[in-house]
PDB file of C-alpha atoms in Angstrom:
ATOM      1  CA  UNK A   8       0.000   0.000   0.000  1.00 66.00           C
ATOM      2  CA  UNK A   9       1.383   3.562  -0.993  1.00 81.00           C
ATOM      3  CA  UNK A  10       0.818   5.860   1.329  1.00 90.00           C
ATOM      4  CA  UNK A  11       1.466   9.280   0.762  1.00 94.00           C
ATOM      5  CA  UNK A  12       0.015  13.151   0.767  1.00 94.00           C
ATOM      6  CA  UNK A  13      -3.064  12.283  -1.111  1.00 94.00           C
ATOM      7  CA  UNK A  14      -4.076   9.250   1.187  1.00 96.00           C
ATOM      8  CA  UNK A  15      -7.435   9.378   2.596  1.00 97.00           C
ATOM      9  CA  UNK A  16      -8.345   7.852   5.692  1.00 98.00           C
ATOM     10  CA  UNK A  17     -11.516   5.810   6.953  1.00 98.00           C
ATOM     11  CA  UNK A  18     -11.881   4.269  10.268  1.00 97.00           C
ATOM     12  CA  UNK A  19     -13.727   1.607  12.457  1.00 98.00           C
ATOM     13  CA  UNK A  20     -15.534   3.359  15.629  1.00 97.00           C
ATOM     14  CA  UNK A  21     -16.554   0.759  18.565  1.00 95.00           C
ATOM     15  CA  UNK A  22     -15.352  -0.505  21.405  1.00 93.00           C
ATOM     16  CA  UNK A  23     -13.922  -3.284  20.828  1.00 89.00           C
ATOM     17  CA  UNK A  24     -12.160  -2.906  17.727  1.00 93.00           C
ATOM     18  CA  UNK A  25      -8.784  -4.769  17.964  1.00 89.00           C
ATOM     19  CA  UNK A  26      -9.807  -7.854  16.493  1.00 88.00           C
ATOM     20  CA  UNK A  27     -11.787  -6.823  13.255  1.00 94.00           C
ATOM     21  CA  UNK A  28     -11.510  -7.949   9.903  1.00 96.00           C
ATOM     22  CA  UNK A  29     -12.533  -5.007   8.438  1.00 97.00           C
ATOM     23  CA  UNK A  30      -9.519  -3.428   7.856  1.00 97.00           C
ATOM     24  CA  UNK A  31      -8.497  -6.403   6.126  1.00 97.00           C
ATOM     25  CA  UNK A  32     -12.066  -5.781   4.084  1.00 98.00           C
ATOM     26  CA  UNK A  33     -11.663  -2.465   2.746  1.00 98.00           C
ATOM     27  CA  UNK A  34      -7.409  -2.275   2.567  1.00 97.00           C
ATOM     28  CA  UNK A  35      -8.418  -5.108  -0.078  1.00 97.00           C
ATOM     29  CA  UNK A  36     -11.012  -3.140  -1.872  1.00 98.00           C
ATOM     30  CA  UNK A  37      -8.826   0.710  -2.169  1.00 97.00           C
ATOM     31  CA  UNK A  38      -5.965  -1.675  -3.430  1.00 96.00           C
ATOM     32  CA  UNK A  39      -8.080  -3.396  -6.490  1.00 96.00           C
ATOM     33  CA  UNK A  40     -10.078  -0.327  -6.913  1.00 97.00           C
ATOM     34  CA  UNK A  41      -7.062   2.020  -6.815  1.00 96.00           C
ATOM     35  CA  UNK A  42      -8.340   4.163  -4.139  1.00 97.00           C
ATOM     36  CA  UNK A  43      -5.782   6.286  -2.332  1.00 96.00           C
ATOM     37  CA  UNK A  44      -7.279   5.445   0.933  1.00 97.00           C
ATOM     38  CA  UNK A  45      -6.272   3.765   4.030  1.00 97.00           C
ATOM     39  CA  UNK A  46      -8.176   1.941   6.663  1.00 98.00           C
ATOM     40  CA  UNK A  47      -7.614   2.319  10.531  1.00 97.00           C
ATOM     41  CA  UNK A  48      -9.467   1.134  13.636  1.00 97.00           C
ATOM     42  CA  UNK A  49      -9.845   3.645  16.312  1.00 97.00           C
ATOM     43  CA  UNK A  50     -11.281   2.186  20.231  1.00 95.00           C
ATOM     44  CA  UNK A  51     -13.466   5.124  21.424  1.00 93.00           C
ATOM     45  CA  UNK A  52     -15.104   6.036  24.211  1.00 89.00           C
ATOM     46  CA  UNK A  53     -19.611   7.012  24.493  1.00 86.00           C
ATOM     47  CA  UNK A  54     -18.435  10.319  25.732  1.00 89.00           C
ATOM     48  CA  UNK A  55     -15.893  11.424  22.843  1.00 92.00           C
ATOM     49  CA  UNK A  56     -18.874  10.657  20.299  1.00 95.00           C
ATOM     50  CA  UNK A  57     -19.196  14.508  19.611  1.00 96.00           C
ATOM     51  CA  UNK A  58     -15.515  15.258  19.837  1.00 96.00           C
ATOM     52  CA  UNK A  59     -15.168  11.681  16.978  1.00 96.00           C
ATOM     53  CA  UNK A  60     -17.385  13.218  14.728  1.00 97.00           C
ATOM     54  CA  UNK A  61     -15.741  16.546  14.513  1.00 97.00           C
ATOM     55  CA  UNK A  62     -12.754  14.850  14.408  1.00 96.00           C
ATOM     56  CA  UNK A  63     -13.628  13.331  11.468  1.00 97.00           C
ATOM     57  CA  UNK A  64     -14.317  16.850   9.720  1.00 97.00           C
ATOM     58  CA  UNK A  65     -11.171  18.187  10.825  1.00 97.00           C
ATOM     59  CA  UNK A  66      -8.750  15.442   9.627  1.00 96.00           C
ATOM     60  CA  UNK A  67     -10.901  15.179   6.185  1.00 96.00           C
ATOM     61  CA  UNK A  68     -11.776  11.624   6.673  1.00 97.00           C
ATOM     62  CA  UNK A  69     -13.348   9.822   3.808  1.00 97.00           C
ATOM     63  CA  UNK A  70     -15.714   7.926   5.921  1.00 98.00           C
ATOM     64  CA  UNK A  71     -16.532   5.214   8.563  1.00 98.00           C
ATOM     65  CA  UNK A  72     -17.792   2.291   9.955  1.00 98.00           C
ATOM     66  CA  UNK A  73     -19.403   2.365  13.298  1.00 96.00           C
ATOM     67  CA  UNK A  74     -19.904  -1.042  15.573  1.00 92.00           C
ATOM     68  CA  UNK A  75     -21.143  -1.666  19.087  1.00 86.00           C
ATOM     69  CA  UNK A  76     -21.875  -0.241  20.943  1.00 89.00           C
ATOM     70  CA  UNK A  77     -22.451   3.396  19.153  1.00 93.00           C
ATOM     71  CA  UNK A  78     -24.883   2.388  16.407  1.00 92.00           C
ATOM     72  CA  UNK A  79     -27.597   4.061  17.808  1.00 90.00           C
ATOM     73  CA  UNK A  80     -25.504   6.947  20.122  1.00 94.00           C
ATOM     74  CA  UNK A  81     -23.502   8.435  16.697  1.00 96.00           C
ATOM     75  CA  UNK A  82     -26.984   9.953  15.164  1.00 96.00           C
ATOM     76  CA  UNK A  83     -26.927  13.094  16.936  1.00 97.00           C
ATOM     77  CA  UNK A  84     -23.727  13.805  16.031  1.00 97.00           C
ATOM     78  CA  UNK A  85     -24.466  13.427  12.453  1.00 98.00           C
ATOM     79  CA  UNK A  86     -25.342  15.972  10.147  1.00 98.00           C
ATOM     80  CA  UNK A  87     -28.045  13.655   7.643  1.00 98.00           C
ATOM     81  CA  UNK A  88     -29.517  10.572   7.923  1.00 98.00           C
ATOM     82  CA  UNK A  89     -30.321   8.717   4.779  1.00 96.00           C
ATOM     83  CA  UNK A  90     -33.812   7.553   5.262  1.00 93.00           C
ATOM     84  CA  UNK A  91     -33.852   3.877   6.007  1.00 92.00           C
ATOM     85  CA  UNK A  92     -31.527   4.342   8.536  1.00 95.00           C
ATOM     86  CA  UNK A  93     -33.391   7.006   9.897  1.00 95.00           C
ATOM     87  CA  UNK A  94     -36.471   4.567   9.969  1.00 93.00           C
ATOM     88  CA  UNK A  95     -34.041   1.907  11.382  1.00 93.00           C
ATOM     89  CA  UNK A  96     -32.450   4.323  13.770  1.00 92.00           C
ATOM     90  CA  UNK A  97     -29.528   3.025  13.897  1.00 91.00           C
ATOM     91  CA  UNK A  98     -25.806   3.737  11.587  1.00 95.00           C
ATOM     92  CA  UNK A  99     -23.125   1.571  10.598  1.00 96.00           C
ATOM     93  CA  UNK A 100     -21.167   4.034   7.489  1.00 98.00           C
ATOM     94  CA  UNK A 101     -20.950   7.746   7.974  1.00 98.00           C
ATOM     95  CA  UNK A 102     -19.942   9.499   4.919  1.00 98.00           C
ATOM     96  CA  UNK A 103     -17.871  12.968   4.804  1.00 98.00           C
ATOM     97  CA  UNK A 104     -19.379  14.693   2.093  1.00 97.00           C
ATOM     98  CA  UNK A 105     -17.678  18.477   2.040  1.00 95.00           C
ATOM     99  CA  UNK A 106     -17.694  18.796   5.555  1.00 95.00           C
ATOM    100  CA  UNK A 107     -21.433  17.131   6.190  1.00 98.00           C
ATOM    101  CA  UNK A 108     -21.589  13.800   7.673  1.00 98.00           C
ATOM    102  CA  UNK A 109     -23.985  11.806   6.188  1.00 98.00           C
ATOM    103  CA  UNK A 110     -25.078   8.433   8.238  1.00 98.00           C
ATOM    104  CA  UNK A 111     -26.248   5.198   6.545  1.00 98.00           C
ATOM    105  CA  UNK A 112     -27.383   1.423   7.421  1.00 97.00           C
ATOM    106  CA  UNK A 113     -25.661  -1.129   5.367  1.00 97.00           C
ATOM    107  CA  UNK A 114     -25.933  -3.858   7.780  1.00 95.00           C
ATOM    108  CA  UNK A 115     -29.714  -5.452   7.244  1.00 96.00           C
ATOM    109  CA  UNK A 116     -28.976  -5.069   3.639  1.00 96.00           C
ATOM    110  CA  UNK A 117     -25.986  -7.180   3.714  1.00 97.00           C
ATOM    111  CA  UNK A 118     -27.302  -9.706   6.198  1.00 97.00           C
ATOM    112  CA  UNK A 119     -30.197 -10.499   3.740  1.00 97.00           C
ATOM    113  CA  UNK A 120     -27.844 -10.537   0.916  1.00 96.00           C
ATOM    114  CA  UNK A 121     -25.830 -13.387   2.808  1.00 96.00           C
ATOM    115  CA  UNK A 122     -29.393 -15.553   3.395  1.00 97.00           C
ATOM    116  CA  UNK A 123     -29.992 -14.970  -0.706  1.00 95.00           C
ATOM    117  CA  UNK A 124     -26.549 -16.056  -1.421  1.00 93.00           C
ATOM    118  CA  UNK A 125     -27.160 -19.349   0.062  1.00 93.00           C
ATOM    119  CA  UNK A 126     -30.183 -19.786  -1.999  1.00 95.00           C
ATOM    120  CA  UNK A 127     -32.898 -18.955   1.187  1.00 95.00           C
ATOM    121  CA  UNK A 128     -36.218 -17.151   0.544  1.00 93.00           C
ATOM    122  CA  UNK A 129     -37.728 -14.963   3.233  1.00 97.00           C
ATOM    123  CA  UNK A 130     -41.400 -14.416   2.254  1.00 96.00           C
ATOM    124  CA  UNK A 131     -43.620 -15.467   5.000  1.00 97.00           C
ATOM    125  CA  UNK A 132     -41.369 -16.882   7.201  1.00 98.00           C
ATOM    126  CA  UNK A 133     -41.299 -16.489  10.791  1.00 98.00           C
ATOM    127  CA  UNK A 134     -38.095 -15.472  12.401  1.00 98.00           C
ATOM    128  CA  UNK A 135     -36.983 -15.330  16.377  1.00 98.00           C
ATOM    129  CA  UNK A 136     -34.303 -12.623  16.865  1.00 98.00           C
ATOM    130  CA  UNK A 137     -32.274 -12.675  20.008  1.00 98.00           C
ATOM    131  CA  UNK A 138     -30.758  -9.230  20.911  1.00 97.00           C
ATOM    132  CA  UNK A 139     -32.576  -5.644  20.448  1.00 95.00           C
ATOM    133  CA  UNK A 140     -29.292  -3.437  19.613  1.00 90.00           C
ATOM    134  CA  UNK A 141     -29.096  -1.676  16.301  1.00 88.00           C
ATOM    135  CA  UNK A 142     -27.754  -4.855  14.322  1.00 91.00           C
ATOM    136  CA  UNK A 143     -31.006  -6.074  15.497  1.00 94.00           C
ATOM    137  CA  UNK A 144     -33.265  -3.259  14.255  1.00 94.00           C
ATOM    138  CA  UNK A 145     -31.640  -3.083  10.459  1.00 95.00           C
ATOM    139  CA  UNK A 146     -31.975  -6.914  10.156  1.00 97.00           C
ATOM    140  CA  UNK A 147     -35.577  -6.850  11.243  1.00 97.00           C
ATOM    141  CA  UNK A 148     -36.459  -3.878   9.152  1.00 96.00           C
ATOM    142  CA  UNK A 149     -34.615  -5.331   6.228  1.00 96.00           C
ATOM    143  CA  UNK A 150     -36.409  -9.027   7.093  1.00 98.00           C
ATOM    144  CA  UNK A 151     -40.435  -7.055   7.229  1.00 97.00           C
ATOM    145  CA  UNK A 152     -39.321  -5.370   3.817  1.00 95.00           C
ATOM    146  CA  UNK A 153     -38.893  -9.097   2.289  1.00 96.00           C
ATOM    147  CA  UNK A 154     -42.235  -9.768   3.449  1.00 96.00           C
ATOM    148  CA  UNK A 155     -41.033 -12.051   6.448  1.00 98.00           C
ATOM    149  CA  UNK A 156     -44.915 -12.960   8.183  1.00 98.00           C
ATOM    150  CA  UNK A 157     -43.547 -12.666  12.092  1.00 98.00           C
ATOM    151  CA  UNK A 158     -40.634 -11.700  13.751  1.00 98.00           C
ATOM    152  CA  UNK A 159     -40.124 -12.450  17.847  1.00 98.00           C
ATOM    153  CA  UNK A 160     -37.406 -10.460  19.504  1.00 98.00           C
ATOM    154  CA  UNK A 161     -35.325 -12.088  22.312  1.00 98.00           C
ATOM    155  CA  UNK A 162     -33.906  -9.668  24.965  1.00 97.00           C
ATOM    156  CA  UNK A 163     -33.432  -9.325  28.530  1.00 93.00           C
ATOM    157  CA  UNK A 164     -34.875  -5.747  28.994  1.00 91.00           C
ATOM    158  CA  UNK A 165     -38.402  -4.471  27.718  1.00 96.00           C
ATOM    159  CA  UNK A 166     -37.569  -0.966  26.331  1.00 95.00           C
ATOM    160  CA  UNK A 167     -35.648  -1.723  23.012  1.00 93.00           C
ATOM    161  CA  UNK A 168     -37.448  -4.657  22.012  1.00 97.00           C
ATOM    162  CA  UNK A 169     -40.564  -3.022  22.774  1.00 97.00           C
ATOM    163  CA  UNK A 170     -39.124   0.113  20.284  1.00 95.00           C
ATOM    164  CA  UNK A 171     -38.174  -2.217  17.608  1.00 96.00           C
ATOM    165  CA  UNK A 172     -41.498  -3.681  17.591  1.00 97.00           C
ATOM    166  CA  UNK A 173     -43.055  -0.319  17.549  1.00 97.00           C
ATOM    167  CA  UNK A 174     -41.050   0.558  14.549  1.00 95.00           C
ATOM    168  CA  UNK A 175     -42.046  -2.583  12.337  1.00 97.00           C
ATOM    169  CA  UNK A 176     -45.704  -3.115  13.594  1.00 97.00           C
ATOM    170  CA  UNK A 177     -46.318   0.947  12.723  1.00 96.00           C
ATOM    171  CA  UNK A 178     -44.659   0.791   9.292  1.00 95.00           C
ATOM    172  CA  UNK A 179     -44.978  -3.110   7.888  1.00 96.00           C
ATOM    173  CA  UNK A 180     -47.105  -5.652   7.384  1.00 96.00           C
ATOM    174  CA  UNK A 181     -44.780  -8.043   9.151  1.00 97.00           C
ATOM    175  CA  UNK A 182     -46.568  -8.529  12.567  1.00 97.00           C
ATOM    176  CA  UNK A 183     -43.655  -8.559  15.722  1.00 97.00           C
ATOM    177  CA  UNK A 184     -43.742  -9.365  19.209  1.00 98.00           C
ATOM    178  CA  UNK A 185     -40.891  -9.407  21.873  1.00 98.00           C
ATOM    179  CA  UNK A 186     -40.197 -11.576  24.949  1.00 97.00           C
ATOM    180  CA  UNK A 187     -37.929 -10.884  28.088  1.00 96.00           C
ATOM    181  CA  UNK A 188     -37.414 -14.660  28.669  1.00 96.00           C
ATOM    182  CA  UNK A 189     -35.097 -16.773  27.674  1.00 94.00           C
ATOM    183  CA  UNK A 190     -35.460 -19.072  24.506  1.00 96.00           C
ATOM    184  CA  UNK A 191     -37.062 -22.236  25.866  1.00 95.00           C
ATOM    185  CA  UNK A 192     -37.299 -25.829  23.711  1.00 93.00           C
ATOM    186  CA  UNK A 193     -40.729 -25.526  22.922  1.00 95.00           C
ATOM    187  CA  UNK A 194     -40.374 -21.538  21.918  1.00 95.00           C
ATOM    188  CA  UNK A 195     -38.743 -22.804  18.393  1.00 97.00           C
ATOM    189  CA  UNK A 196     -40.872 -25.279  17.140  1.00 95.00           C
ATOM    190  CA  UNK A 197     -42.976 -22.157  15.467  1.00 94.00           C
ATOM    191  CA  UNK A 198     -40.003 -20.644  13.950  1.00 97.00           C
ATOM    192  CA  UNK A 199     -37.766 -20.906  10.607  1.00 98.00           C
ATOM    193  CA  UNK A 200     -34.689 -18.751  11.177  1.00 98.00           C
ATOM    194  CA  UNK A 201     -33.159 -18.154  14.287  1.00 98.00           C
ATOM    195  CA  UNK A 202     -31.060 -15.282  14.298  1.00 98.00           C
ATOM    196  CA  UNK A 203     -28.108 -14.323  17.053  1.00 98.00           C
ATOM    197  CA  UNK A 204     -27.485 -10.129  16.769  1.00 96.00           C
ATOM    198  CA  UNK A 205     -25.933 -10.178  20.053  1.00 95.00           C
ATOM    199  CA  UNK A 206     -22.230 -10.180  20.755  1.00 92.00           C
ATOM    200  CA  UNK A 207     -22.693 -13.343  22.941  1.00 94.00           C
ATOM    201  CA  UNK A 208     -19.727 -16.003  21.883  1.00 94.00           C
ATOM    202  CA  UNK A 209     -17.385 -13.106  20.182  1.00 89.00           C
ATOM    203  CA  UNK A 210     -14.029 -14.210  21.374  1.00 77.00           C
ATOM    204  CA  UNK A 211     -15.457 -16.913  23.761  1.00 84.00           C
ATOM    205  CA  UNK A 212     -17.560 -20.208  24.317  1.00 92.00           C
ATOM    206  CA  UNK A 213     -20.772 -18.376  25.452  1.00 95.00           C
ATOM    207  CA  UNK A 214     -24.314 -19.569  24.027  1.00 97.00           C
ATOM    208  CA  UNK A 215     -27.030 -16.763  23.821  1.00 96.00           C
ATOM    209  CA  UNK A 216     -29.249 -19.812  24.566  1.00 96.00           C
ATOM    210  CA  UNK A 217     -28.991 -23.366  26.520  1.00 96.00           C
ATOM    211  CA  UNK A 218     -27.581 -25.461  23.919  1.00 95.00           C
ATOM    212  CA  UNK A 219     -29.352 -28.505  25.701  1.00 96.00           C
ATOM    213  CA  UNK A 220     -32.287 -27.645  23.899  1.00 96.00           C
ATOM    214  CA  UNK A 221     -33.320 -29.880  20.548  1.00 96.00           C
ATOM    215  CA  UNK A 222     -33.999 -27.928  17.809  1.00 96.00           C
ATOM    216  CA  UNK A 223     -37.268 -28.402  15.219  1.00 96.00           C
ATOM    217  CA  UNK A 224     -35.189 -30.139  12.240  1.00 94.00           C
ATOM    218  CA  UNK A 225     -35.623 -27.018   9.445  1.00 95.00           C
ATOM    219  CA  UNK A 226     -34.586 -24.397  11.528  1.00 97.00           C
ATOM    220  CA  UNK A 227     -32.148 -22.344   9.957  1.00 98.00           C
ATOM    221  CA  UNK A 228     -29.721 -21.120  12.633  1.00 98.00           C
ATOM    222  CA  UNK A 229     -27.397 -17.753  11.548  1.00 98.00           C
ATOM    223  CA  UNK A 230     -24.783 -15.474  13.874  1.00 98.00           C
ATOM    224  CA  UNK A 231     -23.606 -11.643  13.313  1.00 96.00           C
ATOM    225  CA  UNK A 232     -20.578 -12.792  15.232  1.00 95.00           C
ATOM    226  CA  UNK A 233     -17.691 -13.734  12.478  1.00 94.00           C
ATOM    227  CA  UNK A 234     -15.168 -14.715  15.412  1.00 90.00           C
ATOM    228  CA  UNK A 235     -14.687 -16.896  15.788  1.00 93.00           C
ATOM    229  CA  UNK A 236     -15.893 -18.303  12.991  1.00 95.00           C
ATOM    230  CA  UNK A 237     -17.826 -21.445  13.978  1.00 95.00           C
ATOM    231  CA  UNK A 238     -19.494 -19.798  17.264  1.00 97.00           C
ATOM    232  CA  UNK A 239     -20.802 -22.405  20.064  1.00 97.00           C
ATOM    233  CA  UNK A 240     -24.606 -21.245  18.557  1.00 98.00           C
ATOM    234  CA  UNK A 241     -23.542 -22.260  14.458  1.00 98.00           C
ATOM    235  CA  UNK A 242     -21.377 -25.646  16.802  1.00 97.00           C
ATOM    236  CA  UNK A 243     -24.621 -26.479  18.217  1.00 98.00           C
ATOM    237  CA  UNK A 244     -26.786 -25.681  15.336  1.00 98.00           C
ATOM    238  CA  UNK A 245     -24.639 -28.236  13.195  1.00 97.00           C
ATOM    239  CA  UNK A 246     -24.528 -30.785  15.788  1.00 97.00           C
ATOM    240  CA  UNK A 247     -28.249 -30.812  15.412  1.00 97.00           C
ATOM    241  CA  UNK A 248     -28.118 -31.031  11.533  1.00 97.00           C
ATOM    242  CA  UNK A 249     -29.482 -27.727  11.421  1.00 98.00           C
ATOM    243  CA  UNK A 250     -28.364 -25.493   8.142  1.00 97.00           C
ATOM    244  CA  UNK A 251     -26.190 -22.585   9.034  1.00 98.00           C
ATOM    245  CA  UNK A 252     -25.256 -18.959   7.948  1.00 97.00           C
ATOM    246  CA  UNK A 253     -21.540 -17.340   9.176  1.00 97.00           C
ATOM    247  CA  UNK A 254     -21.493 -14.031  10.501  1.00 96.00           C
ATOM    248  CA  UNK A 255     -19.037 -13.327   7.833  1.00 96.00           C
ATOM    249  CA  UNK A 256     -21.138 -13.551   4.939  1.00 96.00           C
ATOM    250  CA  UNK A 257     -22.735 -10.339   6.742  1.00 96.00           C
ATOM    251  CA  UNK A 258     -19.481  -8.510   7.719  1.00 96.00           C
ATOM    252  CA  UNK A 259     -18.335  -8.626   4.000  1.00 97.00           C
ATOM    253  CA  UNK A 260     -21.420  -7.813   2.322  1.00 97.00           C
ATOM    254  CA  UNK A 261     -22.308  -5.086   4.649  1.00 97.00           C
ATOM    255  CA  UNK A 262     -18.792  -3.792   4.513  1.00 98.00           C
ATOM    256  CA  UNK A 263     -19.178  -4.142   0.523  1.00 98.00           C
ATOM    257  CA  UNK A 264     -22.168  -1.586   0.529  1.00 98.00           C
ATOM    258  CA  UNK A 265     -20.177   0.699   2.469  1.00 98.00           C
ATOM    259  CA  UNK A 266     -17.350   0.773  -0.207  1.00 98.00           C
ATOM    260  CA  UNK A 267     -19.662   1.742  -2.745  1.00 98.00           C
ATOM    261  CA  UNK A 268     -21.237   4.676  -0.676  1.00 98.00           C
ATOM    262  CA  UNK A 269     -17.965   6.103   0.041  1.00 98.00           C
ATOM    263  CA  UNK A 270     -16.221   5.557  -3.682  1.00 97.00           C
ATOM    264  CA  UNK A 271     -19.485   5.624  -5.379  1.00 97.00           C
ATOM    265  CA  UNK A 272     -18.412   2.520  -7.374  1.00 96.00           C
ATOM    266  CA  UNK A 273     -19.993  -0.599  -7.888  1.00 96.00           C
ATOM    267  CA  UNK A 274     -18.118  -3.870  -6.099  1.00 96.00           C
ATOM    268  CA  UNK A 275     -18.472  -7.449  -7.732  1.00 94.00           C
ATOM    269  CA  UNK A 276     -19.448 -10.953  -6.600  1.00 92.00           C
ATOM    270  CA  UNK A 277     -15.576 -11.757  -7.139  1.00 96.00           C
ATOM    271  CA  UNK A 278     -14.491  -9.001  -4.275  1.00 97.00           C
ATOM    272  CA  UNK A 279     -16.900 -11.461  -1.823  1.00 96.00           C
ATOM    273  CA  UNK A 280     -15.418 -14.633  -2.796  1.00 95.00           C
ATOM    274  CA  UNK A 281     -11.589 -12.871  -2.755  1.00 97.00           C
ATOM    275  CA  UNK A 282     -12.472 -11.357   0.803  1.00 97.00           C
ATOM    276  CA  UNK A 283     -13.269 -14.758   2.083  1.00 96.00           C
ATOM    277  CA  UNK A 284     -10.527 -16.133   0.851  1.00 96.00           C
ATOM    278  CA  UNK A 285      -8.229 -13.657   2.910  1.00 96.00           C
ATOM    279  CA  UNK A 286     -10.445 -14.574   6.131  1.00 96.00           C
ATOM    280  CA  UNK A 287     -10.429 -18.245   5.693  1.00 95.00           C
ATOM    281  CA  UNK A 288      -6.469 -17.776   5.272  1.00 94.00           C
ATOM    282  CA  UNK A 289      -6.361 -15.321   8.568  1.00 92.00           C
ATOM    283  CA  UNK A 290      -8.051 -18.049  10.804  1.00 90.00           C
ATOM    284  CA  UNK A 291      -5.133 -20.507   9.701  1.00 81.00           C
TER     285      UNK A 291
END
């Protein structure tokens, strides 16, 4: 990579960052694209949100990705919202657009691109979400919009779940419901996809539910979390013969979309099967 005086810079903004592959992601994509930019991850703090997005103003940043926890937190701080992210309420690309900051949801979009890749329709199925964060609200907006017939969100405290629900009951057909208890045996015999939007098993052995429980035999069983790659949920999905879909497929399809806001080029289904590659060679 040539660095130089022209170099642009775009960043990662969560907490934690250390072990993402997006750098990895996008470093790829300014290299085949010929894009004098460079990606960085920066580790920030809820209450440098305001001083982050001036920051990114002042050093003329391209762009960037946000992550957990500051999804939902970076909006105010933003100068637009393109709409679906507005309705989502929740950002995961800012774009610097002469000084204006200009927020964006990529991540439902890509999540439903990874289900299509693997050949899976969505129309009228009924899905059980566990988690109510904003990974949670773009997948479940993105999931009503392809005409899903019920979603059920999982999550240990009333008020976002509740909002979520709110948000798809007032503007879909899609009917949704949430629940403060934990999933149960019996709770996914009425579902198709079960889908994990929590952080529960990044960088450990955690379950986000009792992996005692047997599974209905056509549940389809998918995890946001891409590390590690075969999470103790996707171990104990395929254990019970269950089909599967890797966080990954998400990460790099969402992190595609981004790449075309920012260069305002269009990426190809070779820069998804190339990014993989460089993963699958990472974990070895």
């Amino acid at each position: 990579m040539n660095i130089n005086s022209n170099t642009k810079l775009i960043g990662l903004l969560g907490q934690p960052v250390s072990q993402s592959f997006s750098p990895s992601i996008h470093n790829y994509l300014s290299q085949k694209y010929k894009k004098n930019n460079i990606y960085m991850c920066f580790e920030i703090e809820k209450n440098n949100l305001q001083n982050v997005a001036l920051g990114i103003k002042t050093f003329n940043m391209k762009g960037c990705n946000v992550t957990i926890p500051y999804k939902v937190e970076i909006i105010p701080y933003l100068d637009k919202v393109e709409k679906n992210a507005l309705l989502i309420g929740a950002v995961n690309t800012i774009k610097n657009v002469n000084d204006e900051l200009i927020g964006y949801n990529t991540d439902g979009i890509g999540f439903i691109k990874s289900l299509k890749d693997e050949g899976y329709s969505l129309k009228d199925k009924k899905v059980i979400i566990l988690g109510a964060g904003g990974a949670c609200r773009s997948i479940a907006v993105e999931l009503a919009n392809h005409e899903v017939s019920y979603i059920e969100i999982r999550n240990r405290s009333e008020k976002n779940a509740k909002c979520i629900c709110d948000l798809i009951n007032s503007n879909f057909q899609s009917k949704t419901n949430y629940n403060i208890k934990p999933v149960e045996e019996n709770d996914l015999n009425s579902f198709d996809i079960l889908i994990n939007t929590t952080p529960i098993g990044m960088e450990s052995k955690d379950c986000p539910i009792d992996v005692n429980i047997n599974p209905p035999k056509n549940l389809l069983v998918c995890d946001i979390v891409y590390k590690p790659h075969e999470t103790t949920l996707l171990s104990w999905a395929k254990k019970n013969n269950l089909n599967v879909v890797y966080g990954i497929n998400m990460l790099i399809n969402q992190g595609l979309l981004a790449y075309e806001i920012w260069e305002n080029i269009k990426t190809s289904e070779d820069d998804l099967k190339e990014i993989k590659n460089i993963y699958f060679n990472s974990l070895k």
